[in-house]
CSV table of C-alpha atoms and ligand atoms in Angstrom, one decimal:
chain,number,residue,atom,x,y,z
J,57,MET,CA,147.1,108.5,116.7
J,58,SER,CA,144.5,107.6,120.1
J,59,GLY,CA,144.1,110.0,123.1
J,60,HIS,CA,145.2,109.6,126.6
J,61,GLU,CA,142.8,110.2,129.4
J,62,PRO,CA,144.5,111.8,132.0
J,63,VAL,CA,144.8,109.2,135.2
J,64,LEU,CA,143.6,111.4,138.6
J,65,PRO,CA,142.3,114.7,136.6
J,66,ASP,CA,140.8,115.9,139.4
J,67,GLU,CA,143.2,115.1,142.2
J,68,VAL,CA,145.9,116.5,140.3
J,69,LEU,CA,144.4,120.0,139.7
J,70,GLN,CA,143.9,120.1,143.2
J,71,ALA,CA,147.2,119.4,143.8
J,72,LEU,CA,148.7,121.8,141.6
J,73,ASN,CA,146.8,124.1,142.9
J,74,VAL,CA,147.1,125.6,139.7
J,75,GLN,CA,147.4,130.0,139.8
J,76,PRO,CA,146.3,131.6,136.5
J,77,ASP,CA,149.4,133.5,136.3
J,78,GLY,CA,151.6,130.6,137.1
J,79,ILE,CA,154.6,128.7,135.0
J,80,TYR,CA,154.1,125.2,135.3
J,81,LEU,CA,156.0,121.9,134.3
J,82,ASP,CA,154.0,118.6,132.6
J,83,CYS,CA,157.2,116.5,132.7
J,84,THR,CA,155.5,113.6,130.8
J,85,ALA,CA,153.2,115.2,128.4
J,86,GLY,CA,152.2,112.3,126.4
J,87,ARG,CA,149.1,113.0,124.8
J,88,GLY,CA,148.6,116.2,127.0
J,89,GLY,CA,145.8,114.7,128.8
J,90,HIS,CA,147.1,116.7,132.1
J,91,SER,CA,148.2,119.7,130.4
J,92,GLY,CA,144.7,120.0,128.5
J,93,ILE,CA,143.3,120.6,132.1
J,94,ILE,CA,146.3,122.6,133.5
J,95,LEU,CA,145.8,124.9,130.4
J,96,ASP,CA,142.2,125.6,131.4
J,97,ARG,CA,142.9,126.9,134.7
J,98,LEU,CA,145.8,129.0,133.2
J,99,GLY,CA,145.3,133.0,132.0
J,100,PRO,CA,147.0,134.6,129.6
J,101,GLN,CA,150.0,135.2,131.7
J,102,GLY,CA,150.4,131.9,132.7
J,103,ARG,CA,153.1,129.3,131.1
J,104,LEU,CA,153.3,125.5,130.4
J,105,HIS,CA,156.4,123.9,129.6
J,106,ILE,CA,155.6,120.4,128.5
J,107,PHE,CA,158.5,117.5,128.2
J,108,ASP,CA,157.9,114.4,126.5
J,109,LEU,CA,161.2,111.7,125.3
J,110,ASP,CA,158.9,110.0,122.7
J,111,PRO,CA,159.1,111.9,119.2
J,112,GLU,CA,155.5,111.0,118.2
J,113,SER,CA,154.3,112.4,121.4
J,114,ILE,CA,156.3,115.3,120.8
J,115,ALA,CA,154.9,116.0,117.1
J,116,PHE,CA,151.2,115.4,118.4
J,117,LEU,CA,152.0,117.5,121.4
J,118,ARG,CA,153.1,120.4,118.5
J,119,GLN,CA,150.4,119.8,116.8
J,120,ARG,CA,147.8,119.6,119.7
J,121,PHE,CA,149.1,122.9,121.0
J,122,SER,CA,150.1,124.8,118.1
J,123,THR,CA,147.9,127.9,118.4
J,124,ASP,CA,148.7,128.0,122.4
J,125,ALA,CA,151.1,130.9,123.0
J,126,ARG,CA,151.5,129.8,126.6
J,127,VAL,CA,152.7,126.8,125.9
J,128,LEU,CA,156.5,125.5,125.4
J,129,VAL,CA,157.1,122.2,124.0
J,130,ARG,CA,160.6,120.2,124.4
J,131,HIS,CA,161.6,117.3,123.3
J,132,ALA,CA,164.0,116.4,126.0
J,133,SER,CA,164.2,114.3,129.3
J,134,TYR,CA,162.8,115.0,132.4
J,135,ALA,CA,165.8,114.5,133.8
J,136,ASP,CA,167.1,117.8,132.2
J,137,LEU,CA,164.8,120.3,133.6
J,138,GLY,CA,167.0,122.1,135.7
J,139,ALA,CA,169.1,122.9,132.5
J,140,HIS,CA,165.5,124.0,130.6
J,141,CYS,CA,164.7,126.2,133.5
J,142,ARG,CA,168.0,127.8,133.7
J,143,GLU,CA,167.8,128.1,129.9
J,144,HIS,CA,164.3,129.8,130.3
J,145,GLY,CA,164.5,131.8,132.8
J,146,CYS,CA,162.3,130.3,135.3
J,147,HIS,CA,164.8,128.8,138.0
J,148,GLY,CA,163.2,128.7,141.5
J,149,GLN,CA,159.9,130.2,140.3
J,150,VAL,CA,157.9,127.3,138.9
J,151,ALA,CA,154.5,127.1,140.5
J,152,GLY,CA,154.0,123.7,140.3
J,153,VAL,CA,155.8,120.2,138.6
J,154,LEU,CA,154.0,117.1,137.5
J,155,PHE,CA,155.8,114.0,136.6
J,156,ASP,CA,152.9,110.8,135.4
J,157,LEU,CA,155.5,108.1,135.2
J,158,GLY,CA,155.7,105.3,133.2
J,159,ALA,CA,154.3,104.5,129.4
J,160,ALA,CA,151.5,106.2,128.0
J,161,SER,CA,148.5,103.9,126.3
J,162,PRO,CA,149.3,104.8,122.9
J,163,GLN,CA,152.9,103.3,123.1
J,164,PHE,CA,151.5,100.3,124.5
J,165,ASP,CA,148.9,100.1,121.8
J,166,GLN,CA,150.8,100.3,119.4
J,167,GLY,CA,153.2,97.1,118.4
J,168,ALA,CA,155.6,98.5,116.4
J,169,ARG,CA,156.8,100.2,119.8
J,170,GLY,CA,157.6,96.6,121.6
J,171,PHE,CA,156.4,97.8,124.5
J,172,SER,CA,153.7,94.9,125.3
J,173,PHE,CA,153.8,91.3,124.8
J,174,GLN,CA,149.9,91.8,123.6
J,175,HIS,CA,151.0,93.2,120.4
J,176,ASP,CA,153.9,91.6,118.3
J,177,GLY,CA,156.3,93.8,117.0
J,178,PRO,CA,160.1,94.5,117.4
J,179,LEU,CA,161.3,94.3,120.4
J,180,ASP,CA,162.2,98.2,121.2
J,181,MET,CA,160.7,99.9,124.0
J,182,ARG,CA,162.6,103.1,123.9
J,183,PHE,CA,160.6,105.8,125.0
J,184,ASP,CA,163.2,108.0,122.6
J,185,THR,CA,163.4,106.3,119.3
J,186,SER,CA,165.9,108.8,118.2
J,187,ARG,CA,168.7,107.3,120.4
J,188,GLY,CA,170.0,104.6,122.7
J,189,ARG,CA,170.0,100.7,123.0
J,190,THR,CA,166.8,99.2,122.1
J,191,ALA,CA,165.3,96.1,123.9
J,192,ALA,CA,166.8,93.6,121.3
J,193,ASP,CA,170.0,95.3,121.6
J,194,TRP,CA,170.5,94.7,125.5
J,195,LEU,CA,169.3,91.1,125.0
J,196,ARG,CA,171.9,90.5,122.3
J,197,ASP,CA,175.1,90.3,124.1
J,198,ALA,CA,173.9,90.9,128.1
J,199,PRO,CA,175.7,88.6,130.2
J,200,VAL,CA,173.2,86.1,132.1
J,201,ARG,CA,174.0,87.5,135.3
J,202,GLU,CA,173.0,91.2,134.3
J,203,ILE,CA,170.0,90.1,132.9
J,204,THR,CA,169.0,88.2,135.7
J,205,ASP,CA,169.7,91.4,138.2
J,206,VAL,CA,167.7,93.3,135.8
J,207,LEU,CA,164.5,91.1,136.3
J,208,LYS,CA,165.0,90.3,140.1
J,209,GLN,CA,165.6,94.5,140.8
J,210,LEU,CA,163.0,96.2,138.3
J,211,GLY,CA,160.1,93.6,137.7
J,212,GLU,CA,160.6,91.5,140.9
J,213,GLU,CA,160.6,88.4,138.9
J,214,ARG,CA,160.9,85.4,141.5
J,215,TYR,CA,162.1,83.1,138.7
J,216,ALA,CA,164.9,85.7,137.2
J,217,ARG,CA,167.6,83.4,136.9
J,218,ARG,CA,165.1,80.6,134.8
J,219,VAL,CA,164.3,83.5,132.5
J,220,ALA,CA,167.8,84.8,132.1
J,221,ARG,CA,168.9,81.3,131.3
J,222,ALA,CA,166.0,80.8,128.9
J,223,ILE,CA,166.9,84.0,127.1
J,224,ILE,CA,170.7,82.9,126.6
J,225,ASP,CA,169.8,79.3,125.2
J,226,ALA,CA,167.0,80.9,122.7
J,227,ARG,CA,169.7,83.5,121.1
J,228,ALA,CA,172.2,80.9,120.6
J,229,THR,CA,169.8,79.7,118.3
J,230,ALA,CA,168.8,83.0,116.9
J,231,PRO,CA,168.5,86.7,118.2
J,232,ILE,CA,165.6,87.6,119.7
J,233,THR,CA,164.0,90.6,117.9
J,234,ARG,CA,160.4,90.2,118.0
J,235,THR,CA,157.7,90.7,121.5
J,236,HIS,CA,156.0,87.5,120.7
J,237,GLN,CA,159.3,85.8,120.7
J,238,LEU,CA,160.1,87.1,124.0
J,239,ARG,CA,156.9,86.6,125.7
J,240,ASP,CA,157.2,82.8,124.5
J,241,ILE,CA,160.4,82.7,126.0
J,242,VAL,CA,159.5,83.6,129.3
J,243,ALA,CA,156.2,81.8,129.4
J,244,ALA,CA,157.9,78.7,128.7
J,245,ALA,CA,160.7,79.5,131.4
J,246,ILE,CA,158.3,79.9,134.2
J,247,PRO,CA,156.8,77.0,135.9
J,248,PHE,CA,154.3,79.0,137.9
J,249,ARG,CA,151.0,80.7,136.8
J,250,GLU,CA,149.4,83.8,137.7
J,251,ARG,CA,145.5,84.3,137.8
J,252,ASP,CA,145.0,87.2,136.3
J,253,ARG,CA,149.2,88.3,135.3
J,254,HIS,CA,150.8,87.1,132.2
J,255,PRO,CA,154.0,85.3,133.2
J,256,ALA,CA,156.1,87.9,130.8
J,257,THR,CA,154.4,90.8,132.6
J,258,ARG,CA,157.3,91.6,134.9
J,259,THR,CA,160.2,90.6,132.3
J,260,PHE,CA,158.6,93.3,130.1
J,261,GLN,CA,158.0,96.0,132.5
J,262,ALA,CA,161.7,95.3,134.1
J,263,ILE,CA,163.5,95.4,130.6
J,264,ARG,CA,161.3,98.8,129.6
J,265,ILE,CA,162.5,100.2,133.0
J,266,HIS,CA,166.2,99.0,132.6
J,267,VAL,CA,166.3,100.5,128.9
J,268,ASN,CA,164.7,103.8,129.5
J,269,HIS,CA,167.1,104.3,132.7
J,270,GLU,CA,163.6,105.3,134.6
J,271,LEU,CA,164.4,105.0,138.1
J,272,GLU,CA,167.9,106.7,137.6
J,273,ASN,CA,166.0,109.8,135.8
J,274,LEU,CA,163.5,109.9,138.3
J,275,ALA,CA,166.4,109.9,140.9
J,276,ALA,CA,168.1,112.5,138.8
J,277,ALA,CA,164.9,115.0,138.5
J,278,LEU,CA,163.4,115.1,141.7
J,279,PRO,CA,165.7,117.5,143.3
J,280,GLN,CA,166.0,119.5,140.1
J,281,ALA,CA,162.1,119.8,140.3
J,282,LEU,CA,162.6,120.9,144.0
J,283,ALA,CA,165.2,124.0,142.8
J,284,ALA,CA,162.7,124.9,140.1
J,285,LEU,CA,159.9,125.7,142.5
J,286,ARG,CA,159.1,128.6,143.8
J,287,PRO,CA,158.4,128.7,147.4
J,288,GLY,CA,154.7,127.7,147.7
J,289,GLY,CA,155.0,125.8,144.7
J,290,ARG,CA,153.7,122.3,144.3
J,291,LEU,CA,155.6,118.8,143.1
J,292,ALA,CA,153.0,116.1,142.0
J,293,VAL,CA,154.0,112.6,141.4
J,294,ILE,CA,151.8,109.9,139.9
J,295,SER,CA,153.8,106.2,140.2
J,296,PHE,CA,152.5,102.9,138.5
J,297,HIS,CA,154.8,100.7,140.7
J,298,SER,CA,156.2,100.2,143.9
J,299,LEU,CA,160.1,100.7,142.9
J,300,GLU,CA,159.4,104.3,141.5
J,301,ASP,CA,156.7,105.1,144.3
J,302,ARG,CA,159.6,104.3,146.9
J,303,ILE,CA,161.9,106.5,145.5
J,304,VAL,CA,159.6,109.2,145.3
J,305,LYS,CA,158.2,108.2,148.9
J,306,ARG,CA,161.7,108.7,150.5
J,307,TYR,CA,162.7,111.8,148.5
J,308,LEU,CA,159.6,113.8,149.5
J,309,ARG,CA,160.1,112.3,153.3
J,310,ALA,CA,163.6,113.4,153.8
J,311,GLN,CA,163.2,116.6,152.4
J,312,ALA,CA,159.8,117.5,154.7
J,313,ARG,CA,162.3,116.2,157.7
J,314,GLY,CA,164.7,118.6,156.2
J,315,ASP,CA,166.9,115.6,157.8
J,316,HIS,CA,170.5,116.2,155.6
J,317,HIS,CA,172.4,115.3,158.8
J,318,PRO,CA,174.3,111.9,160.0
J,319,SER,CA,171.8,110.3,161.7
J,320,ASP,CA,174.4,109.9,164.9
J,321,MET,CA,174.8,113.9,164.9
J,322,PRO,CA,172.4,115.5,167.4
J,323,VAL,CA,170.6,118.3,166.0
J,324,LEU,CA,167.6,120.2,167.3
J,325,ALA,CA,164.4,120.3,165.3
J,326,VAL,CA,164.8,123.9,164.7
J,327,GLU,CA,167.9,123.3,163.2
J,328,LEU,CA,166.6,120.9,160.3
J,329,LYS,CA,165.7,123.2,157.9
J,330,PRO,CA,162.9,121.0,155.6
J,331,GLU,CA,162.2,122.1,152.4
J,332,LEU,CA,159.2,120.6,151.2
J,333,ARG,CA,155.7,120.0,153.4
J,334,LEU,CA,153.8,117.0,152.5
J,335,ILE,CA,150.0,117.9,151.3
J,336,GLY,CA,148.0,114.9,152.4
J,337,PRO,CA,148.6,111.0,152.6
J,338,ALA,CA,149.6,109.3,149.2
J,339,GLN,CA,146.2,109.1,146.7
J,340,HIS,CA,144.7,106.4,144.8
J,341,PRO,CA,141.8,106.3,141.8
J,342,THR,CA,138.5,105.6,143.1
J,343,ALA,CA,136.2,102.3,141.9
J,344,ALA,CA,134.7,104.8,139.4
J,345,GLU,CA,137.6,106.0,137.9
J,346,ILE,CA,139.5,102.2,137.4
J,347,ALA,CA,135.9,101.4,135.9
J,348,ARG,CA,136.3,103.9,133.0
J,349,ASN,CA,140.1,103.9,133.0
J,350,PRO,CA,141.7,100.8,133.8
J,351,ARG,CA,145.3,102.0,133.2
J,352,ALA,CA,144.7,103.8,136.4
J,353,ARG,CA,144.3,100.7,138.4
J,354,SER,CA,147.8,101.1,139.8
J,355,ALA,CA,148.4,104.9,140.0
J,356,VAL,CA,149.4,106.4,143.2
J,357,LEU,CA,149.8,110.5,143.6
J,358,ARG,CA,152.0,111.7,146.2
J,359,VAL,CA,151.9,115.9,146.7
J,360,ALA,CA,154.5,118.2,148.6
J,361,GLU,CA,154.6,121.9,148.5
J,362,LYS,CA,158.1,123.8,148.4
J,363,VAL,CA,158.5,125.5,152.1
J,364,ALA,CA,159.1,129.0,152.0
J,365,ALA,CA,163.1,129.7,152.8
H,87,SAM,C1,152.2,108.1,131.4
H,87,SAM,S1,152.6,108.9,130.4
H,87,SAM,C2,152.0,110.4,130.7
H,87,SAM,C3,150.5,110.8,129.8
H,87,SAM,C4,150.0,112.4,130.4
H,87,SAM,N1,150.2,112.8,131.9
H,87,SAM,C5,148.8,112.5,129.7
H,87,SAM,O1,147.5,112.8,130.2
H,87,SAM,O2,148.6,112.4,128.3
H,87,SAM,C6,154.2,109.0,130.5
H,87,SAM,C7,155.0,109.9,129.4
H,87,SAM,O3,156.3,109.7,129.6
H,87,SAM,C8,157.4,109.9,128.8
H,87,SAM,N2,158.5,109.8,129.2
H,87,SAM,C9,158.8,108.7,129.7
H,87,SAM,N3,160.0,109.2,130.3
H,87,SAM,C10,160.6,110.4,130.5
H,87,SAM,C11,161.6,111.2,130.5
H,87,SAM,N4,162.8,110.7,130.9
H,87,SAM,N5,161.2,112.0,130.1
H,87,SAM,C12,160.4,112.9,129.7
H,87,SAM,N6,159.4,112.3,129.4
H,87,SAM,C13,159.4,110.9,129.1
H,87,SAM,C14,156.3,108.6,128.0
H,87,SAM,O4,157.2,108.7,126.4
H,87,SAM,C15,155.2,108.8,127.9
H,87,SAM,O5,154.9,109.8,127.2
């Protein structure tokens, strides 16, 4: 199994401000790139709880960190991190939480996972291959309206209705079960060619986000991460597209304003109780990092600190 070069490594370490005896959560551990650099800063009393939905990543992580007593590996969704922290007695005690959203390079690189139109494989796209419906399952019977909405909202696909119609027409002849089959249906349906983007890019992104409930999981996880942190604890989130970044940005800003009141209710600034303090503006990879690791290209890191009660 190939490795995964962590995105924005120096910025993440600075964002988390790793304390040797702190408890940290790596919510999207992947191949353990970020986990590894966090562990390098942790002392013997420090703890790192790591999550991933992908059974292959979990097998890899268990192996990689098998001899490190500071690491706890969980095959679970980060959307369940609150329950995890209560179960492990670290609720409100966590020093830092990291999310590095989306899919990992090894997932894209394996045709068998169905994430990429560049490799032929079964149209799966689930992070958690042990449960849930695959992309092929969804495409088998989703109504045209639903497919259109998913492509429009999660892929920002201009030709969403056209592509959805083409999918419905194609599946009337044969079920759509392979990535290259879907790629060709989409390419034939889109009349316009972008210079550096394959026409199926948006459709594949949309279906992946939909099948894995990515935006719902993120929206559910952020308040749990905030509740899990101790005062002074850091929250760091790396997003790869505008839909997830918008959720993160809005959540962090709302918590930093402490603005939980109806907008028409007059409140004094001192009555607002911000729960987070934003740490700097959004951060992006340098040109040197992008040259070294092209996957970092669209990464955006946002960081906030829990305010003492
Ligand atoms: C961009 S990769 C993370 C790479 C990792 N930071 C590294 O350096 O190796 C994102 C990972 O998040 C996992 N993932 C996606 N949704 C998840 C969820 N709801 N809960 C836990 N893990 C999830 C994916 O399986 C994938 O391995």
